[in-house]
PDB file of C-alpha atoms in Angstrom:
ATOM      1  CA  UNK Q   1       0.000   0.000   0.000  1.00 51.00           C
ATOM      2  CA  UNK Q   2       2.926   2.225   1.280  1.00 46.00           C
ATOM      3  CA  UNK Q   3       4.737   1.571  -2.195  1.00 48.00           C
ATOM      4  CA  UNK Q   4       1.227   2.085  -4.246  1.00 46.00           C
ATOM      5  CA  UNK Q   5       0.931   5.328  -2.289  1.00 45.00           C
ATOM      6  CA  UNK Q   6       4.518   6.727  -3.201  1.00 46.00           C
ATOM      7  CA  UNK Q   7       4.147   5.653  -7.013  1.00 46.00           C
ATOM      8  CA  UNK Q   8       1.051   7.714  -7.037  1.00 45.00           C
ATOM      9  CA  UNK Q   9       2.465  10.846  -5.141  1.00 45.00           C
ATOM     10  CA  UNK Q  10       5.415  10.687  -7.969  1.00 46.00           C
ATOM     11  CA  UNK Q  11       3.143  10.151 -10.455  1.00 48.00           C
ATOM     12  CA  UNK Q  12       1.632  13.419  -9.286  1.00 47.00           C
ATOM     13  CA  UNK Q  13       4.725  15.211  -9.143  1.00 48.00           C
ATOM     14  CA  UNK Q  14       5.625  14.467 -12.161  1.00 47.00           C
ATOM     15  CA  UNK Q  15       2.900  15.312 -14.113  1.00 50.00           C
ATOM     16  CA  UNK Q  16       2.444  18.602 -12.310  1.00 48.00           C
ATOM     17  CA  UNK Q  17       6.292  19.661 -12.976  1.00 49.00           C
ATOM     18  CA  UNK Q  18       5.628  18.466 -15.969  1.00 48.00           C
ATOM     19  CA  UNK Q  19       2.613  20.998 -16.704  1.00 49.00           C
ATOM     20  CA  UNK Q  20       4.830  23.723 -15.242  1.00 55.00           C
ATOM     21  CA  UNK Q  21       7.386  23.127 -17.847  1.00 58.00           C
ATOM     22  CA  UNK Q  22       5.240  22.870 -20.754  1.00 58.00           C
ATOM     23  CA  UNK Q  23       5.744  25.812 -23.147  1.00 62.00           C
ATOM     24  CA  UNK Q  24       2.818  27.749 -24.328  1.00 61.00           C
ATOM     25  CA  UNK Q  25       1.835  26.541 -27.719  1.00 74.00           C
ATOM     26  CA  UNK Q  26       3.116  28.192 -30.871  1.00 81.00           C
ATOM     27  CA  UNK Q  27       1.564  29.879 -33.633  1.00 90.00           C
ATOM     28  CA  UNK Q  28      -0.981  31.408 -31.078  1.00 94.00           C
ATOM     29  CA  UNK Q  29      -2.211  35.177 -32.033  1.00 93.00           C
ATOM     30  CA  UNK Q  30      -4.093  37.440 -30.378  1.00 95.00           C
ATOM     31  CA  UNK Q  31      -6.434  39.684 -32.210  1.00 94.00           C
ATOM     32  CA  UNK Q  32      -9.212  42.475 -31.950  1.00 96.00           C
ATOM     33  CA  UNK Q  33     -11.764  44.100 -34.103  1.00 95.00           C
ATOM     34  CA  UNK Q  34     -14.754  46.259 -34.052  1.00 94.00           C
ATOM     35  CA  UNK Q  35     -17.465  47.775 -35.968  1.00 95.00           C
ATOM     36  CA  UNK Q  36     -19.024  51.236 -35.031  1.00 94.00           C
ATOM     37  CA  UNK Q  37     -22.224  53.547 -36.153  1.00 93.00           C
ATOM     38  CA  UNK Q  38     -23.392  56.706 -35.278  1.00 93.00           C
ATOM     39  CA  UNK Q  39     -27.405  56.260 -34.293  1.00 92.00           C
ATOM     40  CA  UNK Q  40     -29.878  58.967 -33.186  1.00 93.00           C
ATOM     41  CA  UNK Q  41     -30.624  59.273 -30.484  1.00 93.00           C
ATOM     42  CA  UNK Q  42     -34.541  58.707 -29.473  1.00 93.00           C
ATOM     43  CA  UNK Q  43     -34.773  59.321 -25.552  1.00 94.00           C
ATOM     44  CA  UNK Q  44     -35.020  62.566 -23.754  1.00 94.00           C
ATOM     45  CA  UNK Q  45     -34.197  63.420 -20.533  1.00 94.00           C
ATOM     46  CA  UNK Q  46     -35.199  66.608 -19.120  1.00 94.00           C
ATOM     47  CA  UNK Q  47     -34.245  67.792 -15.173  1.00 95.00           C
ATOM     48  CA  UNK Q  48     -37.091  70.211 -14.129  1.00 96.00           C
ATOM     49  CA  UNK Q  49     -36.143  72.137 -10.704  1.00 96.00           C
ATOM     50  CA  UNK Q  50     -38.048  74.595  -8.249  1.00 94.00           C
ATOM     51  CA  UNK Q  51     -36.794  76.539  -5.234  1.00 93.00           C
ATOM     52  CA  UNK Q  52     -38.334  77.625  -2.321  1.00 91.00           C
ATOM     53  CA  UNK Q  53     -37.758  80.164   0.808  1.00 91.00           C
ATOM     54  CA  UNK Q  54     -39.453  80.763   3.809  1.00 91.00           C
ATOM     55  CA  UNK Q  55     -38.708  81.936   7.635  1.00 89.00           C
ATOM     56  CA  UNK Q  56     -39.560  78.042   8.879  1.00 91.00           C
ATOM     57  CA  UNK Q  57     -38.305  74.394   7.143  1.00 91.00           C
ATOM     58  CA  UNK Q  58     -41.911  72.794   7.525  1.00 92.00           C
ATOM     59  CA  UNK Q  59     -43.324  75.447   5.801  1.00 92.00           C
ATOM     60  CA  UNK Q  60     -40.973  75.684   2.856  1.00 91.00           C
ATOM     61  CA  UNK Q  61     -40.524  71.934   2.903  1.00 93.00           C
ATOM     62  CA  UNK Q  62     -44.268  71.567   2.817  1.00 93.00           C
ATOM     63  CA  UNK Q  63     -44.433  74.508   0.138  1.00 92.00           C
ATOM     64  CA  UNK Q  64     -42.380  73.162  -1.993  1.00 94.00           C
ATOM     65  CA  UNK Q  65     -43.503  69.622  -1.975  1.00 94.00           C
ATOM     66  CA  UNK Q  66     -47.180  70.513  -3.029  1.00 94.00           C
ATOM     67  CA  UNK Q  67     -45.868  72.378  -6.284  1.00 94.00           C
ATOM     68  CA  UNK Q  68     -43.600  68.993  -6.452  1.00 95.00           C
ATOM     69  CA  UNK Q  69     -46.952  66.694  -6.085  1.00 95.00           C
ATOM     70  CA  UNK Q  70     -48.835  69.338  -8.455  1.00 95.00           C
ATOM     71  CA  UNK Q  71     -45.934  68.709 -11.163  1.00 95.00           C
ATOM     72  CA  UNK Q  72     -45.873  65.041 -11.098  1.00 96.00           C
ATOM     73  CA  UNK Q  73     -49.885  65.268 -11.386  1.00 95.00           C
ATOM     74  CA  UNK Q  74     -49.713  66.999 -14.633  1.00 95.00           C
ATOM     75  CA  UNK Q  75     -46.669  64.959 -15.946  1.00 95.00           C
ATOM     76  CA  UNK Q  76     -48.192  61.791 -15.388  1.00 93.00           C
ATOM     77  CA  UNK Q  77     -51.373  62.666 -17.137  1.00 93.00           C
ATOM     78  CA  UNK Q  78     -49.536  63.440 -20.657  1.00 94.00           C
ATOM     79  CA  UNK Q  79     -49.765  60.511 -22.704  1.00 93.00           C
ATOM     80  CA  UNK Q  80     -46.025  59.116 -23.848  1.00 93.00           C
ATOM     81  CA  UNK Q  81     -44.452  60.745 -20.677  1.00 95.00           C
ATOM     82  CA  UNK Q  82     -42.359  59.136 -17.375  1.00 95.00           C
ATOM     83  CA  UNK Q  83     -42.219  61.164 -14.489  1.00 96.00           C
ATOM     84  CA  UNK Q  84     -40.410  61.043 -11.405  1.00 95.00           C
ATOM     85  CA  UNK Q  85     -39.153  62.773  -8.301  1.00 92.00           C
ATOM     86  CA  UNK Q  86     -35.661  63.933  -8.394  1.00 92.00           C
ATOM     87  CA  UNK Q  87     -33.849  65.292  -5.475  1.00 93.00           C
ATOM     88  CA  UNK Q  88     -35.331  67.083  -2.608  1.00 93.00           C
ATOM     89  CA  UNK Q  89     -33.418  69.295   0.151  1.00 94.00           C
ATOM     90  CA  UNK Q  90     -33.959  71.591   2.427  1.00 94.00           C
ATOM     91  CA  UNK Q  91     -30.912  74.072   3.882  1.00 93.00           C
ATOM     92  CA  UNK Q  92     -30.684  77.175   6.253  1.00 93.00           C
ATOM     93  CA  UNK Q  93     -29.450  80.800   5.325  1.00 92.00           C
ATOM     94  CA  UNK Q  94     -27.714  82.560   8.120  1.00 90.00           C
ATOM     95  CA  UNK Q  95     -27.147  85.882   8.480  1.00 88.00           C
ATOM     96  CA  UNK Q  96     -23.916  87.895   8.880  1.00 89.00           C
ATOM     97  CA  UNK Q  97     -23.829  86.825  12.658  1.00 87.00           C
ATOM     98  CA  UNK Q  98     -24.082  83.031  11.813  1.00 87.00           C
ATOM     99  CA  UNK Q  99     -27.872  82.848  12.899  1.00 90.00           C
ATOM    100  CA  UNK Q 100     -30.158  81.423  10.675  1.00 90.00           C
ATOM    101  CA  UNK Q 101     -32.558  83.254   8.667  1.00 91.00           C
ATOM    102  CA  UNK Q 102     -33.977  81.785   6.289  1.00 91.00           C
ATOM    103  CA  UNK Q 103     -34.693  78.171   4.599  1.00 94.00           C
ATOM    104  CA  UNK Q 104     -34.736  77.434   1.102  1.00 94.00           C
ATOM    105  CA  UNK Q 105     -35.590  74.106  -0.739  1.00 94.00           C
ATOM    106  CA  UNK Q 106     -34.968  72.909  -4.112  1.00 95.00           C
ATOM    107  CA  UNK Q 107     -36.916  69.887  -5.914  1.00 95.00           C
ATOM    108  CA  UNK Q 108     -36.823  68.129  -9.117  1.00 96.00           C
ATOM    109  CA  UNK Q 109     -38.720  66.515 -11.226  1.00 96.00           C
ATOM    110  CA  UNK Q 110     -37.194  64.487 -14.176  1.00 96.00           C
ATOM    111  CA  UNK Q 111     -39.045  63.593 -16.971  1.00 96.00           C
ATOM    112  CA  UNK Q 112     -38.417  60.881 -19.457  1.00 96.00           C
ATOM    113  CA  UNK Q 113     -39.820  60.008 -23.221  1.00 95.00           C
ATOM    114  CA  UNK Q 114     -39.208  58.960 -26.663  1.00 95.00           C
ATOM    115  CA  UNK Q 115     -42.405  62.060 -27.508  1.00 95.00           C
ATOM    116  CA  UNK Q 116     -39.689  65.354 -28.108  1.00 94.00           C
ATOM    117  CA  UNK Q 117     -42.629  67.050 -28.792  1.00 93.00           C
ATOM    118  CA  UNK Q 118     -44.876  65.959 -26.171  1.00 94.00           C
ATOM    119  CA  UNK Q 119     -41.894  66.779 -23.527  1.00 94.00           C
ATOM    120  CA  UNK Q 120     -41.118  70.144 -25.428  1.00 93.00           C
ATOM    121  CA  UNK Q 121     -44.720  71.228 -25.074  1.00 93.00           C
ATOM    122  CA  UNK Q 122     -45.235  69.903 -21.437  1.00 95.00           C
ATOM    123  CA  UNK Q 123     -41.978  71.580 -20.215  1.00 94.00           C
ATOM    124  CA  UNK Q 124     -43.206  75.206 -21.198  1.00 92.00           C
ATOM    125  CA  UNK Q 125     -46.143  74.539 -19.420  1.00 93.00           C
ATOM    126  CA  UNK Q 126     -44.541  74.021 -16.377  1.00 94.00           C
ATOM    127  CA  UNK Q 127     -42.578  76.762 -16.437  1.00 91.00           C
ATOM    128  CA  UNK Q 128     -44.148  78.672 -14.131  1.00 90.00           C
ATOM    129  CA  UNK Q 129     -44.030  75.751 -11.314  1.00 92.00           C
ATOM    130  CA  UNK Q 130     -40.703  73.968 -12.576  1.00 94.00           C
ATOM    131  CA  UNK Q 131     -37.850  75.337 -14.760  1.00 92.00           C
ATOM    132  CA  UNK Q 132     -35.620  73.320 -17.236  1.00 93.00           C
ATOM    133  CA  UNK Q 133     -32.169  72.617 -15.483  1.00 92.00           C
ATOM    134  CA  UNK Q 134     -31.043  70.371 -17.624  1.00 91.00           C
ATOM    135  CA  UNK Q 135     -30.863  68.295 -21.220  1.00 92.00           C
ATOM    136  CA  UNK Q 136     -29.817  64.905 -22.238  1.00 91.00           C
ATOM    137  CA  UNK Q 137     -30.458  62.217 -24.463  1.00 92.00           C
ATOM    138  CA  UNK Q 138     -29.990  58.859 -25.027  1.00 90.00           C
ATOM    139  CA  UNK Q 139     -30.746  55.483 -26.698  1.00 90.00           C
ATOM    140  CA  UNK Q 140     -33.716  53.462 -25.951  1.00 92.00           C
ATOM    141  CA  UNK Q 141     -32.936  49.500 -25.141  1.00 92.00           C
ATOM    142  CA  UNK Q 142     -34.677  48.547 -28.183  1.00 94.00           C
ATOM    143  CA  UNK Q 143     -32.182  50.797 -30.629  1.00 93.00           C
ATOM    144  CA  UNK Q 144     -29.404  49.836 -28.477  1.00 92.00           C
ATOM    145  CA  UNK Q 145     -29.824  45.960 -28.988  1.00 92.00           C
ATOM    146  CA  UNK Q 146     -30.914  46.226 -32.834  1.00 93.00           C
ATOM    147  CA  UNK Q 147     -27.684  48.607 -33.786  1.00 93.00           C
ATOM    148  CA  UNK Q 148     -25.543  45.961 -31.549  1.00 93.00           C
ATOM    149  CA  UNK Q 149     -26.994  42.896 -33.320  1.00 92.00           C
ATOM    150  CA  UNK Q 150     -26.081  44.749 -36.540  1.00 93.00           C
ATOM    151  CA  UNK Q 151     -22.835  45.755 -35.323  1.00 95.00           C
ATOM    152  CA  UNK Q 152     -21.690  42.557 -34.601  1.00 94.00           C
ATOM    153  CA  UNK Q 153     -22.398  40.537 -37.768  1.00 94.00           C
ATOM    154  CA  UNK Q 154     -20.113  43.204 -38.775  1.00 95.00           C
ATOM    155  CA  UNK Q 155     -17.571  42.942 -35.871  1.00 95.00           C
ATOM    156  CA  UNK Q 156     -17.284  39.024 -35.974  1.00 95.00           C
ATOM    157  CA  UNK Q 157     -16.396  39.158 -40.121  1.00 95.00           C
ATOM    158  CA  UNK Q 158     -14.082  42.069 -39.434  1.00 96.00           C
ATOM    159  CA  UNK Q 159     -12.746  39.745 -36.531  1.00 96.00           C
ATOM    160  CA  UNK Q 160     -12.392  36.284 -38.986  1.00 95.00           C
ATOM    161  CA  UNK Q 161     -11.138  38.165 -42.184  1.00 95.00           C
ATOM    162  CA  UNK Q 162      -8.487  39.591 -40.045  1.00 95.00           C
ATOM    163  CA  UNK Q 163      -7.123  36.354 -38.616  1.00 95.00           C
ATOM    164  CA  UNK Q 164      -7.515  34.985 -41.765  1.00 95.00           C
ATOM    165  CA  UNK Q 165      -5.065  37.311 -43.001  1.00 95.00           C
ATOM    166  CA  UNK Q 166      -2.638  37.907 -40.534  1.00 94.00           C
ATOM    167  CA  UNK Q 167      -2.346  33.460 -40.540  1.00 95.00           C
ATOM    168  CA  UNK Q 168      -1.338  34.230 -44.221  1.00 95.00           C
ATOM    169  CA  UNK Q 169       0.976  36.615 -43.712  1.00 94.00           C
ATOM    170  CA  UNK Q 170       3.029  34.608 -40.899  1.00 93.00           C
ATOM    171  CA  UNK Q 171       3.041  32.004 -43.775  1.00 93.00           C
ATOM    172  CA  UNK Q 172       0.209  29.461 -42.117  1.00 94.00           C
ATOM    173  CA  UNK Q 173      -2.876  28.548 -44.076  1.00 92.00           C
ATOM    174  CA  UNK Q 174      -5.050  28.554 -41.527  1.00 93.00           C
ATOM    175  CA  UNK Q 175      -6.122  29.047 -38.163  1.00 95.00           C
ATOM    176  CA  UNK Q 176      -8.771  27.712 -35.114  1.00 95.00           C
ATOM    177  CA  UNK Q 177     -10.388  30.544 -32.834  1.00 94.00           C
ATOM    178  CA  UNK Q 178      -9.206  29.341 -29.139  1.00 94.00           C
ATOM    179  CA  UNK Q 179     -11.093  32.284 -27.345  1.00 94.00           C
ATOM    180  CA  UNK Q 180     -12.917  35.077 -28.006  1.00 93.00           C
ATOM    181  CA  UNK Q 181     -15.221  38.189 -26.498  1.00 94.00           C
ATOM    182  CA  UNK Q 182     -17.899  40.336 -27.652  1.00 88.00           C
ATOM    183  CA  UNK Q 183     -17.936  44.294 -26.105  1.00 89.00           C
ATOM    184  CA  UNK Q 184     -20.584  46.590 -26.445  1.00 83.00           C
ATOM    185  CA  UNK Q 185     -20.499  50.706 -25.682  1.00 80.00           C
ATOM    186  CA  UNK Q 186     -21.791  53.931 -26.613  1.00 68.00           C
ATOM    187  CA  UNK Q 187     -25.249  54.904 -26.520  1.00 60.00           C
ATOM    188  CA  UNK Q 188     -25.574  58.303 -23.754  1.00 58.00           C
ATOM    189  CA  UNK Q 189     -25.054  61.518 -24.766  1.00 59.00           C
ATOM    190  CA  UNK Q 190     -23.852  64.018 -21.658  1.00 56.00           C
ATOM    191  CA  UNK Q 191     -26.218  66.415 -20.274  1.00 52.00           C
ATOM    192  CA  UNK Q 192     -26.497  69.310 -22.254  1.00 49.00           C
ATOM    193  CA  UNK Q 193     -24.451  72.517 -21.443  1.00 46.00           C
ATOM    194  CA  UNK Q 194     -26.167  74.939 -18.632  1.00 41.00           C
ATOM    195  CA  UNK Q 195     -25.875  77.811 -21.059  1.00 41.00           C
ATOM    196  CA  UNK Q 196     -28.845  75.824 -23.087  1.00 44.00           C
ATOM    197  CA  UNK Q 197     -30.290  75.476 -19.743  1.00 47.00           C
ATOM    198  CA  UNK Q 198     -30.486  78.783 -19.111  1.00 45.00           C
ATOM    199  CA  UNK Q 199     -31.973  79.882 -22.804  1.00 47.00           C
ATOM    200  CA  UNK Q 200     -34.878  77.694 -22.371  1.00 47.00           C
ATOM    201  CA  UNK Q 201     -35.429  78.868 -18.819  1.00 47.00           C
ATOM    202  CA  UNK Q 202     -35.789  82.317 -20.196  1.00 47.00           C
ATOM    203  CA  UNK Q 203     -38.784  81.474 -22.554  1.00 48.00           C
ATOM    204  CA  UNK Q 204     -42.212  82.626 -22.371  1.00 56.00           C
ATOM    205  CA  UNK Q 205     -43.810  81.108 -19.853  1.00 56.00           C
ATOM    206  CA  UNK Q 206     -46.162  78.448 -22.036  1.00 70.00           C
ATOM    207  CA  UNK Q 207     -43.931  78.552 -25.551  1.00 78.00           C
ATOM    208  CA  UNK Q 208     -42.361  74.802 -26.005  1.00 82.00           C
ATOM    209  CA  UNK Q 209     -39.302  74.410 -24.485  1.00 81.00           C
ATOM    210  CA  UNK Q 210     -36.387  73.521 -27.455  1.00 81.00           C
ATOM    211  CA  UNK Q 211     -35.898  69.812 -27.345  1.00 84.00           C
ATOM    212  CA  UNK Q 212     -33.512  68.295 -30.328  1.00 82.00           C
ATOM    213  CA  UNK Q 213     -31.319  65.200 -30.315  1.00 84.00           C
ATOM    214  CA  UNK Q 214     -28.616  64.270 -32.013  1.00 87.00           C
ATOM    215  CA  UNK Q 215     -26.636  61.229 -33.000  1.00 90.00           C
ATOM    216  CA  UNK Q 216     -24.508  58.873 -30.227  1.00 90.00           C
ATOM    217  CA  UNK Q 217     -21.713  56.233 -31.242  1.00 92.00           C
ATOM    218  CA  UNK Q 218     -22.599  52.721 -30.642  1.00 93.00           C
ATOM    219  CA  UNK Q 219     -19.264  50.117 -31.140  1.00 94.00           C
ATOM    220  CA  UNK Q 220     -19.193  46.353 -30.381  1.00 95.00           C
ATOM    221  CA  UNK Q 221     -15.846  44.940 -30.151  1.00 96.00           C
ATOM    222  CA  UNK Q 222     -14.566  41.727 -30.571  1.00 96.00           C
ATOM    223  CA  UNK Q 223     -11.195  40.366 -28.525  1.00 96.00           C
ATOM    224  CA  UNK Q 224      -9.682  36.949 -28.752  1.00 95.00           C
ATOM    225  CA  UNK Q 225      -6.968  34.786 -30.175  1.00 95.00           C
ATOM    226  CA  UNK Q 226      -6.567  32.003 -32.759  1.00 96.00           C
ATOM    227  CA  UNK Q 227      -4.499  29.253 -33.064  1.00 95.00           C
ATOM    228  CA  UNK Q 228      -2.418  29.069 -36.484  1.00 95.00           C
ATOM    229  CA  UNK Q 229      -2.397  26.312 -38.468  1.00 94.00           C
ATOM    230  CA  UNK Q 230       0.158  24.875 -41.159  1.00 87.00           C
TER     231      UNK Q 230
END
């Protein structure tokens, strides 16, 4: 048993040294490709903010709360529009001698739709309760997933006719994918600068607040490495 037990433990050894030793195949080469588009975007998002001030926090908090409530009322009842609470806080003003004043509150409301005009009309509604703070757009799930599935038809060919050619040109005539990785990005735009903020804040109370999109990148990448063959 003792000698069964030894011949197995070298056994072991052996194989694992042997493992250790073993170089790392040849002809192995590592590639990457992608494909990219530029789609438009079809998703607004649109901050909407009010402030409020009074001598005591309940008060203001209160204050500013119903006009939040009366907000998300009309929001909600506009066909093809999400709407939501945002942040909500309430903070003292003191004085010169380091008493407290005054409180003010700020509240947002952020609304959400693939309707530009719908959002562009409801926003200069609101105006008087709730001004535009801020812009941004983005892609919707669905045109996400049907530019990626496009994208990587186009990636993976991009992907195969390069390691196709690179085998070639190391002088093999052909090759066997080991591993390999799909990536997806793109697809937000960043907020829109304050200085548009502040133009649409300025409009007549009522007039449609200017909503346009543009276009966003969308790139799927493929990683991996094939295994040349003579």
């Amino acid at each position: 048993m003792k000698h069964l037990l030894a011949a197995t433990l070298l056994c072991t050894t052996a194989a694992v040294a042997s493992a250790q030793t073993t170089p790392p195949p040849a002809g192995v080469l590592s590639l990457a490709a992608q494909a990219e588009t530029e789609v438009p975007t079809d998703v607004v998002h649109v901050t909407l903010a009010a402030e409020q001030e009074g001598a005591e926090p309940s008060a203001t908090s209160s204050a500013l709360s119903t006009r939040t409530q009366a907000v998300l009322a009309q929001a909600k009842r506009t066909s093809g529009v999400e709407a939501q609470s945002g942040g909500f806080t309430i903070h003292p003003n003191t004085d010169r001698n380091g008493r407290i004043s005054t409180w003010r509150g700020r509240s947002e409301v952020i609304l959400k739709s693939k309707d530009f005009a719908a959002v562009s009309k409801l926003a200069g509604e609101l105006a008087g309760q709730m001004q535009v703070q801020n812009i941004a757009f983005s892609l919707s799930r669905e045109a996400r997933h049907a530019a990626e599935a496009k994208l990587a038809d186009q990636a993976v060919a991009a992907f195969r006719d390069k390691a196709q050619g690179t085998t070639k040109l190391f002088g093999y005539g052909s090759y066997t994918i080991r591993e390999v990785s799909l990536d997806e990005s793109g697809g937000t735009v960043p907020p829109m600068p304050r200085m548009y903020a502040a133009k649409a804040m300025s409009a007549d109370a009522g007039a449609p607040i200017p909503v346009e999109g543009g276009k966003t990148q969308v790139t799927v990448s493929v990683h991996g490495s094939v295994q040349m063959l003579k």
